[in-house]
PDB file of C-alpha atoms in Angstrom:
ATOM      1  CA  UNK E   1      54.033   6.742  31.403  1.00 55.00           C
ATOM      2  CA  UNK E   2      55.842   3.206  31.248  1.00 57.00           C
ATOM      3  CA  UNK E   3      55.627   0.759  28.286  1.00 54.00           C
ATOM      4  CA  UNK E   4      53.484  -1.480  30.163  1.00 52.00           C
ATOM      5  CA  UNK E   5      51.133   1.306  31.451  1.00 54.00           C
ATOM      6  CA  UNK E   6      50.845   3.199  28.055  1.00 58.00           C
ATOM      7  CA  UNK E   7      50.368  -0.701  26.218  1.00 55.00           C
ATOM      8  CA  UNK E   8      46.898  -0.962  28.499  1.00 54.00           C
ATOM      9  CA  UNK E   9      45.581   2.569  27.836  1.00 55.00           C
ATOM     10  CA  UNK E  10      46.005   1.570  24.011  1.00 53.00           C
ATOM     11  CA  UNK E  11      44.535  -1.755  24.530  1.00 51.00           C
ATOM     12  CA  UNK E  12      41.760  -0.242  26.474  1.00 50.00           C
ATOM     13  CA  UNK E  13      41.237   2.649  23.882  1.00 46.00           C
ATOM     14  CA  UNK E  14      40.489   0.354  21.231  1.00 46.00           C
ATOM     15  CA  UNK E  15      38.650  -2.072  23.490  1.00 46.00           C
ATOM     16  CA  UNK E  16      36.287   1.118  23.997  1.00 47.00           C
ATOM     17  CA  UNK E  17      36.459   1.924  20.264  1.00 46.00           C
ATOM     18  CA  UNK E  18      35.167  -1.443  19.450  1.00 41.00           C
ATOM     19  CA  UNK E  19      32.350  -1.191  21.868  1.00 40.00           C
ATOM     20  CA  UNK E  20      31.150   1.553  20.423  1.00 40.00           C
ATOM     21  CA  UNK E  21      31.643   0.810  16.856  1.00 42.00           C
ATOM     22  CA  UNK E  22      29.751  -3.018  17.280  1.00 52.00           C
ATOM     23  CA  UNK E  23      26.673  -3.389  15.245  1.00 63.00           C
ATOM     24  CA  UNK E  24      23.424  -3.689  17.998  1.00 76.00           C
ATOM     25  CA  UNK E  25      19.974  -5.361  17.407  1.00 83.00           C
ATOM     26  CA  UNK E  26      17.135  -2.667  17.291  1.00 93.00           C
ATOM     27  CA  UNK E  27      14.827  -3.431  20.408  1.00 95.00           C
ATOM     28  CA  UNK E  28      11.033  -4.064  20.035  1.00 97.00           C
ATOM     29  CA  UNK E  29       7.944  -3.675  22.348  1.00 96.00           C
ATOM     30  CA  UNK E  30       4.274  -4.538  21.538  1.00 96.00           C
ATOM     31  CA  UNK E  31       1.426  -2.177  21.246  1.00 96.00           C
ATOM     32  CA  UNK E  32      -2.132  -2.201  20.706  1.00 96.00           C
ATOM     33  CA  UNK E  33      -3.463   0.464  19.342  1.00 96.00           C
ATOM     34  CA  UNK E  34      -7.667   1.362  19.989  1.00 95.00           C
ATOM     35  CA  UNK E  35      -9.801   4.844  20.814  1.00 95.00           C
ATOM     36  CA  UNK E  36     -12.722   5.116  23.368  1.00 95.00           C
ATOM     37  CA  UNK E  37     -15.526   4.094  21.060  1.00 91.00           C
ATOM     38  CA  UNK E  38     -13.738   1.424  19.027  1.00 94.00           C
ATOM     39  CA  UNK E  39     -15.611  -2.040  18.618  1.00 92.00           C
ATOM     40  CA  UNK E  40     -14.932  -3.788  15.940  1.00 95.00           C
ATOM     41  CA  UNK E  41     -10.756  -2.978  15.236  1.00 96.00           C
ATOM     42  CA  UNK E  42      -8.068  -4.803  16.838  1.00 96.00           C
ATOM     43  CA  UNK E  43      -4.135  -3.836  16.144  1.00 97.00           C
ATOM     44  CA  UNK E  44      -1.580  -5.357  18.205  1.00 98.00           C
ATOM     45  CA  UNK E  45       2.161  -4.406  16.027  1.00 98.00           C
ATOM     46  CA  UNK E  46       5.448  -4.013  17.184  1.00 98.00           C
ATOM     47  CA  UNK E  47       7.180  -0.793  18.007  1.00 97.00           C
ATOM     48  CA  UNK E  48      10.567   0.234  17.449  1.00 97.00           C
ATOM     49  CA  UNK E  49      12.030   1.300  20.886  1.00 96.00           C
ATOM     50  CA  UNK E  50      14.062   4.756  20.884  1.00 91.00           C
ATOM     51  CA  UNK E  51      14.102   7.731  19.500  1.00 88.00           C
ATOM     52  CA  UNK E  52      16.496   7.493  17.138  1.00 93.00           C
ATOM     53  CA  UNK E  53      16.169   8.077  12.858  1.00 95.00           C
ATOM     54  CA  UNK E  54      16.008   4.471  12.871  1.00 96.00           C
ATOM     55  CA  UNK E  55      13.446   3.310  15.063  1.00 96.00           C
ATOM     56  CA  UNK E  56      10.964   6.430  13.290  1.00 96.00           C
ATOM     57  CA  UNK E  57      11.819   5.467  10.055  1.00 97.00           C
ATOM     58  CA  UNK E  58      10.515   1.822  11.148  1.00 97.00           C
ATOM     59  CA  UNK E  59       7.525   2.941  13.346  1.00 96.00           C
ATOM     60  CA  UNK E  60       6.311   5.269  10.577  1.00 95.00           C
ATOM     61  CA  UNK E  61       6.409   2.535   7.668  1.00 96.00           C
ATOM     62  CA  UNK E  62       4.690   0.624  10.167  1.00 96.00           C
ATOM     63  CA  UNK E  63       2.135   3.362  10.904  1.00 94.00           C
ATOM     64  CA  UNK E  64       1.335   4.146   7.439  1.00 92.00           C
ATOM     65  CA  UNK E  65       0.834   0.084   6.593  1.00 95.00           C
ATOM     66  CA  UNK E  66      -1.682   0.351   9.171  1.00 94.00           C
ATOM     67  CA  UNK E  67      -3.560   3.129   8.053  1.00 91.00           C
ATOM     68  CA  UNK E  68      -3.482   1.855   4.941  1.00 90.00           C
ATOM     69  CA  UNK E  69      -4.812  -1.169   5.400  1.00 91.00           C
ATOM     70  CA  UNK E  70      -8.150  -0.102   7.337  1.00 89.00           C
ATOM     71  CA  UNK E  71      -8.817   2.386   4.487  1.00 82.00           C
ATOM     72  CA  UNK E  72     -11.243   1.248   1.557  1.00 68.00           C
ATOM     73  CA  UNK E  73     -12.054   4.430   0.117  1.00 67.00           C
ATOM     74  CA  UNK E  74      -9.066   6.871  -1.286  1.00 63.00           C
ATOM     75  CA  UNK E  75      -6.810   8.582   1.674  1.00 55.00           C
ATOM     76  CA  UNK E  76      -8.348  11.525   3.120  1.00 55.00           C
ATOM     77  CA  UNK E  77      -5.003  13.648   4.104  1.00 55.00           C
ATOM     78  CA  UNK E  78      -6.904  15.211   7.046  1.00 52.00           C
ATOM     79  CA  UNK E  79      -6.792  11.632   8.270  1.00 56.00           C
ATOM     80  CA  UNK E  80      -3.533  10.575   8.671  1.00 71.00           C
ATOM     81  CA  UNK E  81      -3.458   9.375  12.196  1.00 88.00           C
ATOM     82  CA  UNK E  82      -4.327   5.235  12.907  1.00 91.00           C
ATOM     83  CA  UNK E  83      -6.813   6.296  15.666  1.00 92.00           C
ATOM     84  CA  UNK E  84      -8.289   8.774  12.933  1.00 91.00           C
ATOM     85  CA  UNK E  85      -8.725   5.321  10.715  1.00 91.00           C
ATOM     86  CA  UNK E  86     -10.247   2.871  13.587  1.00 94.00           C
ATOM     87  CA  UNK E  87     -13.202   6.087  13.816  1.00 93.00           C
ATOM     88  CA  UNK E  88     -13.864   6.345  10.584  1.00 91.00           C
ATOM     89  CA  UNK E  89     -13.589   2.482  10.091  1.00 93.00           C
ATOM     90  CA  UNK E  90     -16.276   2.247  12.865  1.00 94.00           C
ATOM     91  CA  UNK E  91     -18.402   5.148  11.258  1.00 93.00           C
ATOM     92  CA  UNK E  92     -18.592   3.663   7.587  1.00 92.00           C
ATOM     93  CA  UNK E  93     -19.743   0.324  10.052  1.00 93.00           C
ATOM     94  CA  UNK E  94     -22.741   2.422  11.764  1.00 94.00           C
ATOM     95  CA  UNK E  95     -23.709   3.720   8.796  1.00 93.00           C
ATOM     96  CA  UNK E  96     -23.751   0.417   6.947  1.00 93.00           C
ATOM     97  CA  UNK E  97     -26.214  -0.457   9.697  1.00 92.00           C
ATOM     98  CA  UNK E  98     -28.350   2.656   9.169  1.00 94.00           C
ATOM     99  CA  UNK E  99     -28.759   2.136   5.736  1.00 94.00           C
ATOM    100  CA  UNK E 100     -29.299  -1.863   6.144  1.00 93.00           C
ATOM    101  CA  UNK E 101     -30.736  -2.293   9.582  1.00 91.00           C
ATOM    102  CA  UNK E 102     -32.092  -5.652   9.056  1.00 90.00           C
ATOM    103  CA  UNK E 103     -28.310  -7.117   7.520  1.00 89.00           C
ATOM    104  CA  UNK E 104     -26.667  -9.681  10.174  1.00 87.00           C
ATOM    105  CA  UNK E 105     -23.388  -8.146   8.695  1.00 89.00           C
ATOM    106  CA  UNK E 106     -21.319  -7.710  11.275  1.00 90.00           C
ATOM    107  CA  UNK E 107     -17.619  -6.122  10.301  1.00 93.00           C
ATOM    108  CA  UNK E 108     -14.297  -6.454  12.088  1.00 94.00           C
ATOM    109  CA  UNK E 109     -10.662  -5.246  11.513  1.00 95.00           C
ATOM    110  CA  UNK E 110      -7.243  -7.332  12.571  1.00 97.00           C
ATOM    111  CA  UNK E 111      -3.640  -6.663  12.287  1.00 98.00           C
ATOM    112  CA  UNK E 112      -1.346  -8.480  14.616  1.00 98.00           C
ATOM    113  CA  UNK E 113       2.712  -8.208  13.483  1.00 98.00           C
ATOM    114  CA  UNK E 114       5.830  -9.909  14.954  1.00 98.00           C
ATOM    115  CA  UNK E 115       9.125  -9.440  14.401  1.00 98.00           C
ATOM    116  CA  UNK E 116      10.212 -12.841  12.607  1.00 98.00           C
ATOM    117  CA  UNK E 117      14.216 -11.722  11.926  1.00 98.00           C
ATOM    118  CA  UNK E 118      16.089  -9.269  13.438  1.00 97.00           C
ATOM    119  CA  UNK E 119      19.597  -8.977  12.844  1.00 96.00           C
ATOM    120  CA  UNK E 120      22.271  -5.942  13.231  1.00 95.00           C
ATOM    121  CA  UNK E 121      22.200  -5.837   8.921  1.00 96.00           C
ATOM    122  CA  UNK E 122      18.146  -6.567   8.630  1.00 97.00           C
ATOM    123  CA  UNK E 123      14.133  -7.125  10.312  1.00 98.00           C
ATOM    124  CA  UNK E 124      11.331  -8.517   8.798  1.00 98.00           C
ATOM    125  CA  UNK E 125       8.092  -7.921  10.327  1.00 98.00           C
ATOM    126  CA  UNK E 126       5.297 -10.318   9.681  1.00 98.00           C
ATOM    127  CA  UNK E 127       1.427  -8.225   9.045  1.00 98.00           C
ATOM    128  CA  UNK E 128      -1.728 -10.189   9.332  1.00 98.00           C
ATOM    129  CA  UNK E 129      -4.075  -8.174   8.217  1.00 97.00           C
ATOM    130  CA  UNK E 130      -7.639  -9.967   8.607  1.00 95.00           C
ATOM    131  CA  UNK E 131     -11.082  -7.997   7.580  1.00 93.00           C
ATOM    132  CA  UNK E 132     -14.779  -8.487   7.041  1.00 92.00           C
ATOM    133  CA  UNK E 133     -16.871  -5.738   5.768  1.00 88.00           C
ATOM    134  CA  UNK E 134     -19.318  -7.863   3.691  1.00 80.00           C
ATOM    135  CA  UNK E 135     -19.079 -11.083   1.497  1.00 74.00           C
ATOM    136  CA  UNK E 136     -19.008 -14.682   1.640  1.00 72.00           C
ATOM    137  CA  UNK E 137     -15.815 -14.591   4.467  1.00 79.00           C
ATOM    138  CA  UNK E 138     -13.655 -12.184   5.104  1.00 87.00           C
ATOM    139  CA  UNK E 139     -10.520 -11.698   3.632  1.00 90.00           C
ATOM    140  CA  UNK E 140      -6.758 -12.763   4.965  1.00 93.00           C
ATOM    141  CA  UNK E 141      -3.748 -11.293   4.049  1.00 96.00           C
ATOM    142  CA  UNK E 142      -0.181 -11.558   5.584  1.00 97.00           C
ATOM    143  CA  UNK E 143       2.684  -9.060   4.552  1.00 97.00           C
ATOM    144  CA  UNK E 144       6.388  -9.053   5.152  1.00 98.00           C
ATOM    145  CA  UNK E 145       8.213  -5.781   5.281  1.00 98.00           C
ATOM    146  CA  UNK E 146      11.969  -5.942   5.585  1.00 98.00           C
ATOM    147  CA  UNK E 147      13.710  -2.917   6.614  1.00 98.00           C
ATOM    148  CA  UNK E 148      17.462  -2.000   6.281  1.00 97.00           C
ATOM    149  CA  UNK E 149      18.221  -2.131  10.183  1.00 96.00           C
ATOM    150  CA  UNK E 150      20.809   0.490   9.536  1.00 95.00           C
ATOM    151  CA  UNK E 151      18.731   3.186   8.659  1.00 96.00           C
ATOM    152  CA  UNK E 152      15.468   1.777   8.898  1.00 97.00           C
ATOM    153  CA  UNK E 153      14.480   2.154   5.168  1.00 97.00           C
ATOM    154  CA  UNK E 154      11.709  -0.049   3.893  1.00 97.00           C
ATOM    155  CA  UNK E 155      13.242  -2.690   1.384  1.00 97.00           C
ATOM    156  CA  UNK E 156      11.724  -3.355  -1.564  1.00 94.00           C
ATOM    157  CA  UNK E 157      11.679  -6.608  -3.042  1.00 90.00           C
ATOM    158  CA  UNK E 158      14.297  -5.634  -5.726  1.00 88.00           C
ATOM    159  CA  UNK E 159      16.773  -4.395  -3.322  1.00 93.00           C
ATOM    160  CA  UNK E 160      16.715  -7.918  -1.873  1.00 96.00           C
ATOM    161  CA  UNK E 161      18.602  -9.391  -4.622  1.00 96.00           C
ATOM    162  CA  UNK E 162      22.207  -8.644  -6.390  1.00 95.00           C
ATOM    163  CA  UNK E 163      19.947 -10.017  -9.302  1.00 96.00           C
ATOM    164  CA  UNK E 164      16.449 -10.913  -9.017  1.00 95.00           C
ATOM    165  CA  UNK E 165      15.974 -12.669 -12.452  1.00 95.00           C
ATOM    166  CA  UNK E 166      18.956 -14.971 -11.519  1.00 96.00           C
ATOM    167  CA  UNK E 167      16.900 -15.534  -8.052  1.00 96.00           C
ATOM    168  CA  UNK E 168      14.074 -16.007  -9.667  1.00 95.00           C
ATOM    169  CA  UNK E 169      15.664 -18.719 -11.511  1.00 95.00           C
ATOM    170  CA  UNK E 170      17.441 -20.506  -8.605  1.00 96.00           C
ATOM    171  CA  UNK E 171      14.352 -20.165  -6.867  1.00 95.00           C
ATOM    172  CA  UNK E 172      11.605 -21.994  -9.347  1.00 93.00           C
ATOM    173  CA  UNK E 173      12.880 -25.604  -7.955  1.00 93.00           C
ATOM    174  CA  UNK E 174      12.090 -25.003  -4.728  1.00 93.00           C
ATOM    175  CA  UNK E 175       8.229 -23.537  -5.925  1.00 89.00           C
ATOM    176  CA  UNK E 176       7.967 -27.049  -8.150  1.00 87.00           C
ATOM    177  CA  UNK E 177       9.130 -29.344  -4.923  1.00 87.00           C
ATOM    178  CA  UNK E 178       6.096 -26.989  -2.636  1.00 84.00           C
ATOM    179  CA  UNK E 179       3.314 -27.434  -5.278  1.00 81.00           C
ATOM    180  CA  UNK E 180       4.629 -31.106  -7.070  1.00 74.00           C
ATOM    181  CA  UNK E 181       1.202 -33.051  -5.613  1.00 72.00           C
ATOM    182  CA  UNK E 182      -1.331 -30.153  -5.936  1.00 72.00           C
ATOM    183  CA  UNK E 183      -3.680 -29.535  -9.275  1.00 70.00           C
ATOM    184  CA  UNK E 184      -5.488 -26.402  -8.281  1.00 72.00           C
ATOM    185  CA  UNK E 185      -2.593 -24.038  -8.726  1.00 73.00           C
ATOM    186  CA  UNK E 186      -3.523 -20.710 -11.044  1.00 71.00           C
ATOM    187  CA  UNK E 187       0.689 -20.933 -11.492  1.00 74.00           C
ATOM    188  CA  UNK E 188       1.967 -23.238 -13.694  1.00 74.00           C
ATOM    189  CA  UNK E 189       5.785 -24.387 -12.358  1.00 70.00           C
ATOM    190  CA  UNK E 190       7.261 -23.354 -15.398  1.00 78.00           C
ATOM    191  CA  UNK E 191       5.817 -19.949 -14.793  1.00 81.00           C
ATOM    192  CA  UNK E 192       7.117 -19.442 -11.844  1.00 88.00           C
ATOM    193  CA  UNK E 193       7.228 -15.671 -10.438  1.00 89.00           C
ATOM    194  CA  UNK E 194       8.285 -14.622  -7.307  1.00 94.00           C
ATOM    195  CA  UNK E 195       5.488 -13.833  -4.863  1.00 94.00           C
ATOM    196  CA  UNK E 196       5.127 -10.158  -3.872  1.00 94.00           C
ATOM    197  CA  UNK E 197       5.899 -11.367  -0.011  1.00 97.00           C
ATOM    198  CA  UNK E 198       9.597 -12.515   1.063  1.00 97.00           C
ATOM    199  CA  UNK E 199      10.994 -12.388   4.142  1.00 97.00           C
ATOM    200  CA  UNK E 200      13.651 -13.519   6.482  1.00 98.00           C
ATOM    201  CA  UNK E 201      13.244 -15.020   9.205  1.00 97.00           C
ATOM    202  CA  UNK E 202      15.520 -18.016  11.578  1.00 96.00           C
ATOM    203  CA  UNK E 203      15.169 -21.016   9.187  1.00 96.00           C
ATOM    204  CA  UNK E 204      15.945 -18.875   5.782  1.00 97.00           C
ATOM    205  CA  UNK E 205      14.598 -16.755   3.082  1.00 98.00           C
ATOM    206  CA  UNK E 206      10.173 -17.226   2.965  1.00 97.00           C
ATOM    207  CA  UNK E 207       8.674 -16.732   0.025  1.00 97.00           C
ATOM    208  CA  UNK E 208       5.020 -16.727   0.543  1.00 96.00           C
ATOM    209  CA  UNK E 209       1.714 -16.206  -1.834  1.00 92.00           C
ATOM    210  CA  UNK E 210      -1.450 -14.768  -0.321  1.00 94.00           C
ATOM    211  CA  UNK E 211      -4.777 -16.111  -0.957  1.00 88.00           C
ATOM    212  CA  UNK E 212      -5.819 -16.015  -4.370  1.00 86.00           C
ATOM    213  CA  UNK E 213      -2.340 -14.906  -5.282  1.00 82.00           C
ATOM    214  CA  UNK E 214      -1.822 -18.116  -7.301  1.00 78.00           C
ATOM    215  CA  UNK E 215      -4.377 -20.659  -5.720  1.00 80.00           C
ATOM    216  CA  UNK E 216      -8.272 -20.503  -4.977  1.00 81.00           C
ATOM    217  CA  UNK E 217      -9.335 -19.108  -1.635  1.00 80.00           C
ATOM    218  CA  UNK E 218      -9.575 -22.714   0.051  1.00 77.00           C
ATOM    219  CA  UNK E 219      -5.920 -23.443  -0.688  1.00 80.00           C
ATOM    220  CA  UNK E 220      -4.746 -21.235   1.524  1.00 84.00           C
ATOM    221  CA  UNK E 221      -1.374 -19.262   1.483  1.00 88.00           C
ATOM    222  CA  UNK E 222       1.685 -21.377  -0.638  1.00 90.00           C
ATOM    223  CA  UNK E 223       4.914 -20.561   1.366  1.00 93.00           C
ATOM    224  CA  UNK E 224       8.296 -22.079   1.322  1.00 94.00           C
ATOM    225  CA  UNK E 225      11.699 -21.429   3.042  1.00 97.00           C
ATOM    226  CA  UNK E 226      15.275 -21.343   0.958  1.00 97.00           C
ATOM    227  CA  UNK E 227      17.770 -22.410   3.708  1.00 97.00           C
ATOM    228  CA  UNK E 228      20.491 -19.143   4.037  1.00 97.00           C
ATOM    229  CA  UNK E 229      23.375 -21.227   3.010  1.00 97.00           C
ATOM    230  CA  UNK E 230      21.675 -21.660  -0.941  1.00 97.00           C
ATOM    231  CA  UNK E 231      19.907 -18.229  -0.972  1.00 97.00           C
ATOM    232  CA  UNK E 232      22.655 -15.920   0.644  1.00 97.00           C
ATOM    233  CA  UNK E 233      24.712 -15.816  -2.717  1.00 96.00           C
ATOM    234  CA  UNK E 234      21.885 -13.820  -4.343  1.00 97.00           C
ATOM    235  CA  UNK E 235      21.036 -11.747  -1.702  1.00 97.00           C
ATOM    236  CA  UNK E 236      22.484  -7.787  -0.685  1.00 95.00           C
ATOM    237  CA  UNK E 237      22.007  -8.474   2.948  1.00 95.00           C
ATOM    238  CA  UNK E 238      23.175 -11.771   4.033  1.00 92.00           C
ATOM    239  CA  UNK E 239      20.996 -14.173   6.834  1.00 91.00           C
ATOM    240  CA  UNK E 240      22.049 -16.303   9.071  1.00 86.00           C
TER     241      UNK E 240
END
């Protein structure tokens, strides 16, 4: 083999090695997700294309939020399926109705999720989870869950951070500038405490409080965004 001829095979050998070797975005598709008889529950969440550990790592954490969130009573482990849950969601509705046939009670289920970051390190998936099974209005809820996109482990909030009481710190600023003109915060700003939702997503690092979560009920969520350049210094998994 010449020099010249034996320099291109190289060249292309390691071309092909770094092809191979380059970090690739997980693909997603939508699904909704209903049974035969099903009135009242409507789930429309991603789904991690492939069949690969980490795409069923991913679709089972998202399977088991689901579940979890149409269940009011404690898991029944012969019900571990989410069409399993929309029945017996719609069961503990016609019953309702049997036992108060004269209530205008009428109960509903929603979870919609989007993928709001997806990188080759990290996704966050956005939840809103919206249900009514009685009560003045029903109740809202939106959950981030942030998985390693690597191996498709859930991330907890801790393994976000290098060190999560210096983010907390850095962070409290940022929670004084959101709620500096409001006076119906549960939260004082020198009591700051990070929210049990943060995700990433294209602007920077969300940190977001449900309803009631430090607020009355007609506040509304409290969310604000830490640009990646200030926030990526405390963080395991860099954004961009």
């Amino acid at each position: 083999m010449c020099p010249k001829t034996q320099s291109f095979y190289i060249l292309y050998c390691l071309f092909i090695l770094a092809s191979c070797t380059q970090k690739k975005e997980l693909t997603f598709s939508e699904q909704h997700i209903t049974t035969p008889n099903n009135t009242i529950v409507d789930i429309n969440i991603p789904k991690a294309n492939g069949n690969n550990n980490v795409a069923l790592h991913i679709n089972e954490s998202l399977n088991q939020f689901v579940a979890t969130a149409l269940e009011f009573n404690e898991m029944d482990e012969t019900s571990i399926t989410i069409e399993e849950h929309i029945n017996r969601f719609n069961t503990e509705y016609k019953n309702f109705k049997s036992q108060f046939p004269d209530s205008s009670q009428e109960w509903e289920a929603q979870i919609d999720g989007e993928v709001i970051y997806n990188s080759p390190e990290v996704i966050s998936i956005s939840l809103t989870t919206y249900s009514n099974t009685g009560g003045a209005h029903g109740i809202l809820v939106i959950t981030f869950l942030n998985f390693n996109a690597q191996t498709g482990a859930l991330l907890t909030t801790s393994k976000l951070f290098r060190n999560k009481e210096e983010f907390t710190t850095f962070a409290s600023p940022y929670f004084k500038d959101e709620i500096a003109e409001r006076e119906d915060m549960y939260l004082e700003p020198d009591n700051f405490i990070l929210p049990q939702n943060i995700g990433y997503s294209p602007d920077g690092l969300i940190l977001l409080y449900n309803t009631y979560e430090i607020a009355p009920y007609a506040t509304g969520i409290t969310e604000f965004v830490i640009p990646y350049n200030e926030a990526n210094s405390y963080l395991n998994i860099q954004g961009i």
